[in-house]
XYZ file of C-alpha atoms in Angstrom:
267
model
C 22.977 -1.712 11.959
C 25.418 -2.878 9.716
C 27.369 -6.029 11.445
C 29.962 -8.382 9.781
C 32.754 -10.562 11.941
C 36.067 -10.326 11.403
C 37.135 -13.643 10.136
C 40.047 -15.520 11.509
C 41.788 -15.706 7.917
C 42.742 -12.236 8.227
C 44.638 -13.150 11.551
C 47.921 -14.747 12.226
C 46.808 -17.537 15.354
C 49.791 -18.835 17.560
C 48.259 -21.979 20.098
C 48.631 -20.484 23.866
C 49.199 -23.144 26.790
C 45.215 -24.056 27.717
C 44.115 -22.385 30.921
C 40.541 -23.055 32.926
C 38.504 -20.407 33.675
C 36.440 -20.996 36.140
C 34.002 -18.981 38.088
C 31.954 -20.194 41.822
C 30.006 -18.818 44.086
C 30.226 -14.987 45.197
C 28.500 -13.640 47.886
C 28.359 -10.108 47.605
C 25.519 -7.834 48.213
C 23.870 -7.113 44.963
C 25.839 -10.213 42.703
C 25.070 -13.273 41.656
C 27.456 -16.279 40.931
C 27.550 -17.964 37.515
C 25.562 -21.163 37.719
C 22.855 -22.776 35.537
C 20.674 -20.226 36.218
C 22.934 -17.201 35.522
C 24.658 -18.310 33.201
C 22.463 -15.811 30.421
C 23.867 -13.334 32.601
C 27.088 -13.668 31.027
C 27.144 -15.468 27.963
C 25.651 -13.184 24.470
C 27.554 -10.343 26.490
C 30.062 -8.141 25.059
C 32.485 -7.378 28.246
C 34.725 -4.655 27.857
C 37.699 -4.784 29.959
C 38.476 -2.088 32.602
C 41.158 -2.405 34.272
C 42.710 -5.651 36.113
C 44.381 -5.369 40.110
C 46.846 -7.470 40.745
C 48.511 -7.706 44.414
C 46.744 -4.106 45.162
C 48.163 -2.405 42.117
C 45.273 -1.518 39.541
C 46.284 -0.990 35.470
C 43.891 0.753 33.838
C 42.539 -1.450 30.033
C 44.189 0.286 26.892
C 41.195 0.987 24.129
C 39.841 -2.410 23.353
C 40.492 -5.292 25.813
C 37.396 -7.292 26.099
C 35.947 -10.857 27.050
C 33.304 -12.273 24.554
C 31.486 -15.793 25.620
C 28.995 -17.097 23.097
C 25.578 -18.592 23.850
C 27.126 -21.575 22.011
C 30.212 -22.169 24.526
C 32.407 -20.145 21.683
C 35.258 -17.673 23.527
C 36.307 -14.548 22.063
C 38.241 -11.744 23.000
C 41.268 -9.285 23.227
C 44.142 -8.804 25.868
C 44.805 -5.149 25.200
C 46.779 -6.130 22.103
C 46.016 -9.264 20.512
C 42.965 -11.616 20.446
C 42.609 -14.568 21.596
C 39.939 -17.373 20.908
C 38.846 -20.556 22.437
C 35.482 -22.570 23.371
C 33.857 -23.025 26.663
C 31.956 -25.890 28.933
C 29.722 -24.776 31.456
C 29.469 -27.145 34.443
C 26.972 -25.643 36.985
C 29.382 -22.916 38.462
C 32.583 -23.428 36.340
C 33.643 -22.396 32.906
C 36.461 -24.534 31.715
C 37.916 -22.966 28.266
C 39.341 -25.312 25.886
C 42.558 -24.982 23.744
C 43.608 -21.015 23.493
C 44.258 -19.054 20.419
C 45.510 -15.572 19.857
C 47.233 -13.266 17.113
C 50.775 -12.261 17.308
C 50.404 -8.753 16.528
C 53.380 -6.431 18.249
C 52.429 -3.204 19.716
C 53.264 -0.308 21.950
C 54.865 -1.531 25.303
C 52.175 -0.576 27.279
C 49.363 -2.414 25.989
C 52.006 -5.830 25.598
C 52.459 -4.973 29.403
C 48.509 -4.926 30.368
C 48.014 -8.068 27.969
C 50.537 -9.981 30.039
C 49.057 -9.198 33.173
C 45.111 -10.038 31.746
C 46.380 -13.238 30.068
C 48.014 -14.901 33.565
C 45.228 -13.319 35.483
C 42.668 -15.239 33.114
C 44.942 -18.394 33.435
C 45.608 -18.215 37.401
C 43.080 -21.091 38.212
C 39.510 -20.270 39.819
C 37.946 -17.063 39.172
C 34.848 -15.969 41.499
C 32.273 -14.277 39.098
C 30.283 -11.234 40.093
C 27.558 -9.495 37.841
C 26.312 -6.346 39.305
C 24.148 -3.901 36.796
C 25.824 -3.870 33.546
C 29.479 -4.969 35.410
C 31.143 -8.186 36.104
C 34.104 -9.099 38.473
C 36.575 -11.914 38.230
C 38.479 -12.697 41.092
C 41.141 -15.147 41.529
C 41.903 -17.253 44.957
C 44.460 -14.439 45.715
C 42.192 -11.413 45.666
C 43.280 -10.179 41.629
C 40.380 -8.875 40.015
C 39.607 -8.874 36.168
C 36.629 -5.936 35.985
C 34.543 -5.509 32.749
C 31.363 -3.513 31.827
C 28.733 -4.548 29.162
C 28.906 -2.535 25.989
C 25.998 -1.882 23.323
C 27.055 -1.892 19.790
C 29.036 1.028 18.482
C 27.126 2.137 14.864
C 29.127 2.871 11.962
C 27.840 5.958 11.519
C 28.244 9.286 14.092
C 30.640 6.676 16.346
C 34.781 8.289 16.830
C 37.036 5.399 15.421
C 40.167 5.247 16.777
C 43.160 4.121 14.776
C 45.152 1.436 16.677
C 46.621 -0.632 14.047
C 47.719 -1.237 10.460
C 49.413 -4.053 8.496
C 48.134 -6.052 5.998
C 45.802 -10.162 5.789
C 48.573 -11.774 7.979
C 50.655 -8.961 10.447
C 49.538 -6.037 11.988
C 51.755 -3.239 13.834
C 50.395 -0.387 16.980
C 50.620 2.746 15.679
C 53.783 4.651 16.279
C 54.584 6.610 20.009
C 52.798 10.112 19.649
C 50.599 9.179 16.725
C 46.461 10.437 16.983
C 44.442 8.961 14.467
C 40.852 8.638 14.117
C 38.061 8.655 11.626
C 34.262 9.854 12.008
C 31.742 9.128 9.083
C 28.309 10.748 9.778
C 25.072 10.505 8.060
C 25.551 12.603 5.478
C 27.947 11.053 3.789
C 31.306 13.355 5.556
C 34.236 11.440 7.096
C 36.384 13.697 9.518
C 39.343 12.544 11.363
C 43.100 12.761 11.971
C 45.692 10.821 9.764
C 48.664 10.767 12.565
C 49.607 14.375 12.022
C 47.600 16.165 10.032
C 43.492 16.766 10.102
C 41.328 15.477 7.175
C 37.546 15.350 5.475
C 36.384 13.564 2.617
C 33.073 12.428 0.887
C 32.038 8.730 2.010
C 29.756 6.555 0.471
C 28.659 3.721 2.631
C 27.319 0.696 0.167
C 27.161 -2.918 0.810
C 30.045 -3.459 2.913
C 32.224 -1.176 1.547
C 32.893 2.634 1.734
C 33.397 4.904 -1.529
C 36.767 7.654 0.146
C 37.054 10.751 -1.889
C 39.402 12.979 -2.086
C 41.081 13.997 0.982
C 41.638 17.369 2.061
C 44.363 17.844 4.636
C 45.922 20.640 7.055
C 49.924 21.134 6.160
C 51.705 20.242 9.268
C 55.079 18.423 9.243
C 55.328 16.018 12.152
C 58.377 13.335 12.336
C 59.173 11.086 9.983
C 57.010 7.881 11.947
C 54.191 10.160 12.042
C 54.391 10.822 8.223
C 54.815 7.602 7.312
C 51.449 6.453 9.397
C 49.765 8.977 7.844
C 51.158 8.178 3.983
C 49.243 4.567 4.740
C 46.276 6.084 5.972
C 45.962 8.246 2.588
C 46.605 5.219 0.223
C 42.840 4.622 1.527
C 41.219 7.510 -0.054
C 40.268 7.606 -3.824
C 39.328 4.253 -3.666
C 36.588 1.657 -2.356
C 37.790 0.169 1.026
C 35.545 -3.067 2.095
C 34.676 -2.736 5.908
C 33.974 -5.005 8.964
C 32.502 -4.410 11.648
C 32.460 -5.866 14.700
C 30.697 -4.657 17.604
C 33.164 -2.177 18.552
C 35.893 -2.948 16.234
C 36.421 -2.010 12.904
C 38.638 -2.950 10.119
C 39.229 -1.265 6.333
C 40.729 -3.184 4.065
C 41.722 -1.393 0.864
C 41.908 -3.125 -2.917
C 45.870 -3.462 -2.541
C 45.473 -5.817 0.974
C 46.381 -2.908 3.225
C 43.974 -3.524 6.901
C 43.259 -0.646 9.128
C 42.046 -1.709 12.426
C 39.694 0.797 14.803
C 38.106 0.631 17.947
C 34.864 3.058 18.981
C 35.933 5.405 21.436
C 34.193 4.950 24.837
């Protein structure tokens, strides 16, 4: 599987107010609480995020929110919108996370809404950690619950990307209200996919970190004027090279001229 990290130069990084995240004891049927001896449980886990309840109401993740902690006490993840990075200390039950990183990217109002609500969740004190089979529950001295499910890898190849960014090294925008845009490369070498309005296919070479775009072929459907100008980006990629990274389920093209495409795998 090919596997390269994104690297935090291609990010803008604003310093959040530090928060603890700490987890005790639960006592549910079927759980186990993050100690010492759990504590493999949840670290080397990709969690994706899905969905957080807050005073009874439940908001359902957009594509992409997840919590990453490292074997080596490194923090990693994404509120729905931005990411966000930090270390941890285990002390028997409790994670404390240190100082708190994240991008500044802007996107659609819904996913700045969810990432609002994740981020003060995350920050509101002492969290009570549950892993079930493949699941784990946060929950906060007020009954909120943070819920996430382990995720494999996505592969490059065979795996639906979906489009949920573009922008450049330093500043990244959503994609515009309405767009659809997604990109399949199989085995054989075909890429398939949606540009924002119209369909496409191409040839794709896949070679040492970078992917060889023919030419495109496209339906001929006008769409507005956003729509058209998402998809005018997403064509600059093709007749050209584009280096890619991927990382577990993200993945970024950057093409010769600095423009990034950011995707996630589609669950």
């Amino acid at each position: 599987m090919d596997r390269q990290r994104l690297t935090l130069s291609a990010l803008t990084l604003t310093t959040l107010t530090v928060f603890p995240l700490a987890v005790a004891c639960g006592n549910e049927t079927g759980s186990t609480s993050v100690g010492a001896g759990t504590r493999s449980s949840v670290t080397g886990v990709h969690w994706t995020v899905d969905s957080v309840t807050v005073k009874g109401t439940s908001r359902k993740a957009p594509t992409g929110a997840n919590v990453e902690i490292g074997d080596d006490g490194r923090v990693q993840g994404n509120y729905g919108c931005n990411h966000f990075y930090a270390t941890a200390d285990f002390k028997g039950d409790r994670l404390d996370l240190g100082e708190t990183q994240a991008t500044e990217m802007a996107c659609e109002e819904g996913a700045m809404k969810f990432e609002d609500t994740l981020a003060r969740t995350l920050a509101d004190g002492a969290l009570t950690a549950e892993v079930g089979k493949n699941a784990l529950t946060l929950t906060t001295d007020d009954g909120d619950r943070v819920h996430l499910t382990k995720e494999q890898d996505a592969p490059l190849h065979g795996t639906k990307w979906t489009i949920t960014a573009l922008g450049d090294a330093d500043v990244a925008e959503s994609l515009p209200k309405g767009a659809k845009a997604y990109l399949t490369v199989d085995a054989k070498g075909r890429l398939t996919g949606r540009l924002g309005c119209n369909d496409v296919t191409a040839k794709a070479t896949v070679r040492d970190g970078h992917i060889t775009l023919g030419a495109p072929a496209t339906t001929r459907m006008m769409c507005d004027r956003s729509l058209m100008n998402t998809e005018k980006t997403l064509l600059g990629l093709f007749r050209s090279t584009v280096a890619y990274e991927l990382d577990h389920r993200t993945l970024a093209l950057t093409s010769t001229n600095g423009t990034r495409v950011t995707a996630v795998a589609e669950r």
